[in-house]
Short mmCIF file of C-alpha atoms and ligand atoms in Angstrom, two decimals:
data_model
loop_
_atom_site.label_atom_id
_atom_site.label_comp_id
_atom_site.label_asym_id
_atom_site.label_seq_id
_atom_site.Cartn_x
_atom_site.Cartn_y
_atom_site.Cartn_z
CA MET A 1 1.40 25.05 -42.56
CA SER A 2 -0.05 27.71 -40.22
CA ARG A 3 -3.53 27.20 -38.83
CA PRO A 4 -6.17 29.65 -40.16
CA GLN A 5 -7.31 32.02 -37.41
CA GLY A 6 -10.46 30.83 -35.67
CA SER A 7 -10.05 27.17 -36.68
CA THR A 8 -9.54 24.55 -34.03
CA ARG A 9 -6.83 21.92 -34.32
CA LEU A 10 -9.59 19.39 -34.86
CA ALA A 11 -11.18 21.35 -37.74
CA THR A 12 -7.73 21.90 -39.34
CA ALA A 13 -6.88 18.20 -39.06
CA THR A 14 -10.22 17.27 -40.66
CA GLU A 15 -9.62 19.74 -43.50
CA SER A 16 -6.24 18.12 -44.14
CA LEU A 17 -8.07 14.80 -44.39
CA GLU A 18 -9.92 16.23 -47.41
CA ARG A 19 -6.53 16.46 -49.16
CA ALA A 20 -5.21 12.99 -48.09
CA ARG A 21 -4.36 11.61 -51.49
CA GLY A 22 -2.89 8.49 -49.88
CA LEU A 23 -6.45 7.25 -49.45
CA ASP A 24 -7.25 7.48 -53.16
CA ARG A 25 -6.19 4.06 -54.28
CA THR A 26 -8.41 2.42 -51.63
CA ILE A 27 -11.26 4.78 -52.48
CA ARG A 28 -11.05 3.99 -56.19
CA ALA A 29 -11.14 0.24 -55.61
CA LEU A 30 -14.01 0.39 -53.06
CA SER A 31 -16.22 2.90 -54.95
CA THR A 32 -15.78 0.97 -58.20
CA ALA A 33 -16.83 -2.26 -56.42
CA VAL A 34 -19.88 -0.50 -54.89
CA ARG A 35 -20.94 1.05 -58.19
CA ARG A 36 -20.68 -2.38 -59.93
CA THR A 37 -22.77 -4.00 -57.25
CA LEU A 38 -25.41 -1.28 -56.98
CA ARG A 39 -26.97 -0.98 -60.39
CA THR A 40 -29.45 1.75 -61.22
CA GLY A 41 -32.90 0.68 -59.96
CA THR A 42 -35.26 0.61 -57.06
CA ILE A 43 -32.87 -0.76 -54.43
CA LYS A 44 -30.20 1.83 -55.19
CA ASP A 45 -32.80 4.67 -55.30
CA THR A 46 -34.24 3.52 -51.97
CA LEU A 47 -30.76 3.47 -50.35
CA HIS A 48 -30.09 6.99 -51.56
CA GLY A 49 -33.46 8.18 -50.20
CA VAL A 50 -35.23 9.06 -53.50
CA PRO A 51 -38.66 7.97 -52.18
CA ILE A 52 -38.45 10.27 -49.17
CA GLY A 53 -36.96 13.29 -51.05
CA HIS A 54 -33.72 13.58 -49.09
CA PRO A 55 -30.80 11.32 -48.22
CA ALA A 56 -31.84 8.37 -46.02
CA HIS A 57 -28.45 7.93 -44.34
CA PRO A 58 -28.28 11.01 -42.03
CA PRO A 59 -31.57 10.37 -40.14
CA LEU A 60 -30.79 6.65 -39.92
CA THR A 61 -27.53 7.40 -38.06
CA ASP A 62 -29.73 8.50 -35.14
CA LEU A 63 -30.63 4.84 -34.57
CA PRO A 64 -27.22 3.34 -33.60
CA MET A 65 -25.92 6.60 -32.21
CA GLY A 66 -29.04 7.16 -29.99
CA MET A 67 -29.13 3.57 -28.80
CA TRP A 68 -25.41 3.34 -28.01
CA MET A 69 -25.18 6.69 -26.33
CA SER A 70 -28.22 5.76 -24.17
CA ALA A 71 -26.52 2.44 -23.32
CA ALA A 72 -23.38 4.31 -22.22
CA LEU A 73 -25.52 6.49 -19.92
CA LEU A 74 -27.29 3.43 -18.44
CA ASP A 75 -23.91 1.76 -17.88
CA LEU A 76 -23.26 4.45 -15.29
CA VAL A 77 -26.56 3.65 -13.46
CA PRO A 78 -26.68 0.62 -11.20
CA GLY A 79 -29.30 -2.06 -11.88
CA THR A 80 -29.78 -1.30 -15.58
CA ARG A 81 -27.83 -4.28 -17.03
CA ARG A 82 -30.67 -5.75 -19.13
CA ALA A 83 -31.84 -2.37 -20.49
CA SER A 84 -28.30 -1.49 -21.47
CA GLN A 85 -27.77 -4.84 -23.23
CA THR A 86 -31.05 -4.36 -25.13
CA LEU A 87 -29.95 -0.92 -26.31
CA VAL A 88 -26.59 -2.26 -27.52
CA ALA A 89 -28.43 -4.96 -29.51
CA ALA A 90 -30.91 -2.50 -30.94
CA GLY A 91 -28.05 -0.25 -31.97
CA LEU A 92 -26.43 -3.12 -33.84
CA ALA A 93 -29.70 -3.80 -35.68
CA GLY A 94 -30.05 -0.11 -36.55
CA ALA A 95 -26.51 -0.05 -37.86
CA VAL A 96 -27.36 -2.35 -40.78
CA PRO A 97 -29.56 0.05 -42.83
CA THR A 98 -27.36 2.95 -41.74
CA VAL A 99 -24.25 1.31 -43.19
CA LEU A 100 -25.98 0.29 -46.42
CA THR A 101 -27.36 3.77 -47.09
CA GLY A 102 -24.04 5.38 -46.19
CA ILE A 103 -22.12 3.15 -48.60
CA ALA A 104 -24.54 3.95 -51.45
CA ASP A 105 -24.18 7.75 -50.85
CA TRP A 106 -20.40 7.57 -50.41
CA SER A 107 -19.91 5.76 -53.74
CA ALA A 108 -21.30 8.84 -55.59
CA MET A 109 -19.39 11.64 -53.94
CA HIS A 110 -16.53 13.96 -54.89
CA ARG A 111 -13.05 12.66 -54.03
CA GLU A 112 -12.54 15.20 -51.20
CA GLN A 113 -15.78 14.02 -49.63
CA GLN A 114 -14.89 10.38 -50.13
CA ARG A 115 -11.59 10.87 -48.25
CA VAL A 116 -13.39 12.15 -45.18
CA GLY A 117 -16.16 9.62 -45.73
CA LEU A 118 -13.69 6.71 -45.79
CA VAL A 119 -12.30 7.64 -42.36
CA HIS A 120 -15.85 8.29 -41.08
CA ALA A 121 -16.79 4.77 -42.22
CA ALA A 122 -13.67 3.30 -40.64
CA SER A 123 -14.54 4.94 -37.30
CA MET A 124 -18.10 3.68 -37.47
CA ALA A 125 -16.95 0.22 -38.41
CA THR A 126 -14.63 0.22 -35.41
CA ALA A 127 -17.51 1.37 -33.21
CA SER A 128 -19.77 -1.42 -34.56
CA GLY A 129 -17.06 -4.01 -33.96
CA LEU A 130 -16.56 -2.84 -30.36
CA TYR A 131 -20.30 -2.73 -29.67
CA SER A 132 -20.59 -6.32 -31.13
CA ALA A 133 -17.82 -7.39 -28.70
CA SER A 134 -19.71 -5.54 -25.98
CA PHE A 135 -22.93 -7.37 -26.75
CA VAL A 136 -21.20 -10.79 -26.76
CA ALA A 137 -19.42 -10.07 -23.44
CA ARG A 138 -22.70 -8.89 -21.80
CA TYR A 139 -24.50 -12.01 -23.16
CA GLN A 140 -21.82 -14.17 -21.55
CA GLY A 141 -22.26 -12.41 -18.27
CA ARG A 142 -18.95 -10.53 -18.41
CA ASP A 143 -20.55 -7.21 -17.65
CA ALA A 144 -17.38 -5.28 -16.78
CA ALA A 145 -15.85 -6.27 -20.17
CA GLY A 146 -19.12 -5.41 -21.89
CA ARG A 147 -19.11 -1.96 -20.40
CA ALA A 148 -15.41 -1.47 -21.28
CA PHE A 149 -16.02 -2.48 -24.93
CA GLY A 150 -19.04 -0.13 -24.90
CA PHE A 151 -17.12 2.91 -23.74
CA ALA A 152 -14.32 2.17 -26.25
CA GLY A 153 -17.03 1.94 -28.94
CA LEU A 154 -18.45 5.24 -27.79
CA THR A 155 -15.10 6.91 -28.35
CA ALA A 156 -15.01 5.60 -31.98
CA LEU A 157 -18.62 6.55 -32.42
CA LEU A 158 -18.04 10.18 -31.39
CA ALA A 159 -15.03 10.47 -33.69
CA GLY A 160 -17.06 9.01 -36.61
CA GLY A 161 -20.00 11.31 -35.78
CA TYR A 162 -17.78 14.36 -35.88
CA LEU A 163 -16.51 13.37 -39.35
CA GLY A 164 -20.10 12.72 -40.50
CA GLY A 165 -20.99 16.29 -39.41
CA HIS A 166 -18.04 17.64 -41.38
CA LEU A 167 -19.10 15.65 -44.42
CA ALA A 168 -22.75 16.80 -44.16
CA PHE A 169 -22.31 20.47 -43.22
CA ARG A 170 -18.85 21.60 -44.23
CA GLN A 171 -18.71 19.60 -47.46
CA ALA A 172 -22.54 19.64 -48.05
CA GLY A 173 -22.54 15.94 -48.80
CA GLY A 174 -26.32 15.49 -48.61
CA ALA A 175 -27.66 18.96 -49.29
CA SER A 176 -29.35 19.98 -52.53
CA HIS A 177 -26.86 21.80 -54.77
CA ALA A 178 -29.53 23.14 -57.19
CA ASP A 179 -30.02 26.90 -57.40
CA GLN A 180 -32.97 27.98 -55.28
CA THR A 181 -35.03 29.84 -57.83
CA ALA A 182 -37.42 31.40 -55.31
CA HIS A 183 -34.58 33.51 -53.96
CA LEU A 184 -32.94 34.35 -57.27
CA VAL A 185 -35.76 34.93 -59.79
CA SER A 186 -38.44 37.63 -59.38
CA LEU A 187 -42.11 36.80 -60.00
CA GLY A 188 -43.57 36.96 -63.52
CA TRP A 189 -42.43 36.06 -67.00
CA HIS A 190 -38.81 36.60 -68.14
CA ASP A 191 -37.48 36.64 -71.70
CA LEU A 192 -34.95 33.91 -72.18
CA CYS A 193 -34.00 33.42 -75.84
CA SER A 194 -35.37 32.95 -79.32
CA THR A 195 -36.78 29.51 -80.25
CA ASP A 196 -34.56 29.73 -83.38
CA ASP A 197 -31.57 29.45 -81.04
CA LEU A 198 -32.70 26.10 -79.64
CA PRO A 199 -31.75 22.97 -81.51
CA ASP A 200 -34.48 20.25 -81.48
CA GLY A 201 -33.80 17.49 -79.00
CA TRP A 202 -30.40 18.82 -77.89
CA PRO A 203 -29.99 20.49 -74.48
CA VAL A 204 -28.26 23.87 -74.30
CA HIS A 205 -27.10 26.18 -71.50
CA ARG A 206 -28.69 29.63 -71.00
CA ARG A 207 -28.44 32.19 -68.24
CA LEU A 208 -31.26 33.97 -66.45
CA GLY A 209 -29.69 36.59 -64.21
CA TYR A 210 -27.53 34.67 -61.73
CA ILE A 211 -28.97 31.34 -62.66
CA SER A 212 -27.62 28.75 -65.11
CA LEU A 213 -30.37 27.00 -66.94
CA PHE A 214 -30.77 23.71 -68.78
CA VAL A 215 -32.96 24.30 -71.81
CA LEU A 216 -34.35 21.59 -74.09
CA ARG A 217 -36.62 22.05 -77.08
CA THR A 218 -38.56 18.99 -78.25
CA GLY A 219 -40.65 20.00 -81.23
CA ASP A 220 -42.97 22.83 -80.11
CA GLU A 221 -42.27 22.31 -76.45
CA VAL A 222 -39.51 23.94 -74.42
CA HIS A 223 -38.42 22.51 -71.08
CA VAL A 224 -36.35 24.54 -68.63
CA LEU A 225 -34.66 23.31 -65.41
CA THR A 226 -31.93 24.86 -63.29
CA ASP A 227 -28.64 23.55 -64.67
CA ARG A 228 -26.71 22.70 -61.51
CA CYS A 229 -27.72 19.14 -60.54
CA SER A 230 -29.29 18.94 -57.14
CA HIS A 231 -26.96 16.06 -56.23
CA LEU A 232 -23.51 17.75 -56.44
CA ALA A 233 -24.00 20.59 -58.98
CA GLY A 234 -23.10 18.71 -62.16
CA PRO A 235 -23.92 20.52 -65.46
CA LEU A 236 -27.22 19.01 -66.71
CA HIS A 237 -26.94 20.67 -70.13
CA GLN A 238 -24.04 18.27 -70.80
CA GLY A 239 -26.23 15.32 -69.87
CA ARG A 240 -27.76 12.60 -72.07
CA ILE A 241 -31.41 12.87 -73.15
CA VAL A 242 -33.38 9.62 -72.78
CA THR A 243 -36.98 8.38 -72.55
CA ASP A 244 -38.01 6.59 -69.35
CA ASP A 245 -40.37 3.63 -68.89
CA ASN A 246 -43.36 5.98 -68.87
CA ALA A 247 -42.33 7.59 -72.20
CA ASP A 248 -41.30 10.78 -70.39
CA THR A 249 -38.27 12.68 -71.67
CA CYS A 250 -35.47 12.75 -69.07
CA VAL A 251 -31.93 14.06 -68.71
CA ILE A 252 -29.16 11.96 -67.15
CA CYS A 253 -26.57 13.97 -65.24
CA PRO A 254 -23.07 13.47 -66.68
CA TRP A 255 -21.39 13.23 -63.22
CA HIS A 256 -23.11 10.46 -61.25
CA GLY A 257 -26.11 9.48 -63.40
CA SER A 258 -29.05 11.13 -61.55
CA THR A 259 -31.99 11.13 -63.89
CA PHE A 260 -34.56 13.94 -63.94
CA ARG A 261 -37.86 14.25 -65.85
CA VAL A 262 -37.47 17.38 -67.93
CA ARG A 263 -41.22 18.24 -67.72
CA ASP A 264 -41.07 19.03 -64.00
CA GLY A 265 -37.60 18.14 -62.67
CA ALA A 266 -38.83 15.04 -60.76
CA VAL A 267 -36.14 12.54 -59.75
CA VAL A 268 -36.47 9.35 -61.70
CA HIS A 269 -33.22 7.82 -60.42
CA GLY A 270 -30.70 8.91 -57.75
CA PRO A 271 -28.22 9.57 -56.30
CA ALA A 272 -30.01 12.90 -56.34
CA THR A 273 -33.01 12.96 -54.02
CA ALA A 274 -34.22 16.57 -54.45
CA ARG A 275 -36.39 17.58 -57.42
CA GLN A 276 -34.61 19.79 -59.90
CA PRO A 277 -36.22 23.25 -59.85
CA SER A 278 -38.17 23.76 -63.10
CA PHE A 279 -39.76 26.61 -65.00
CA GLU A 280 -43.01 27.17 -66.78
CA THR A 281 -42.41 28.16 -70.41
CA ARG A 282 -44.32 29.93 -73.18
CA VAL A 283 -43.38 31.26 -76.62
CA THR A 284 -44.51 34.71 -77.68
CA ASP A 285 -45.87 35.52 -81.24
CA GLU A 286 -42.38 36.87 -82.04
CA GLY A 287 -40.82 33.52 -81.13
CA THR A 288 -39.26 34.52 -77.81
CA VAL A 289 -39.15 31.83 -75.14
CA GLN A 290 -40.30 33.21 -71.78
CA VAL A 291 -39.96 31.46 -68.42
CA ARG A 292 -41.28 31.77 -64.86
CA PRO A 293 -40.45 29.51 -61.93
CA LEU A 294 -42.97 26.80 -61.13
CA GLY A 295 -44.43 27.49 -57.73
S1 FES B 1 -23.81 15.90 -59.75
FE1 FES B 1 -24.05 13.85 -59.09
S2 FES B 1 -25.63 13.08 -60.34
FE2 FES B 1 -25.48 15.14 -60.89
#
């Protein structure tokens, strides 16, 4: 297959990784095991980053990467043995939450993302193993071996970091996929549909200009959110309507189970971390539902 103009060999090889079906059997087994272990609840939500409003894994990767790259630099400077050893150890400690959050996010991704993510994880696991060996060697006073393991670990770390960048930016693994209403809807009220067209308690799909909307009528109230789930753009109007512990009406995304409060789009459970954009609604005397974006 010819290489698209402008792409480097590296980018083309990584794109072909997205299509590597040979990884699927392993991915199926691993992601099923993770999903069975990580049940919906506070721990899972925390690992995804729900409390901070964006995925927790990407910023956490700065811990091991920063520590280990700094250790590699110090390994080139005479008389920094103890400082370098401390950085290797701190990187290993920082790798623990980084791995846990990464596994949680990976288990709820599209298959193309999971293929790249699996190789990213394997590279990072190799880096962690080599840095563990580096730490042990330094602890035993075998500094030359410790430095050699460290530089080998750095190679795996850079490879894994590159794949992580591809996953985050090319495949938008952690970005919000919800429509950004501020750019797509003008200010003021907009006619949407007639209340007679809305079944009670059953979500439907409507369009407002370029935007797909999730619309739910519950008695006299009408709730409107953007339809593309902020996690990976699943269709919320095909989701299940439930009531949460606070008696709030919520919708569960049909793709990976993110749960949003229909009143304001707040995330009740991940993997989504970004609030679903919501709309203020009113009904005219003629029975027309009107919407405007919530500021
Ligand atoms: S698309 Fe993943 S939870 Fe909605």
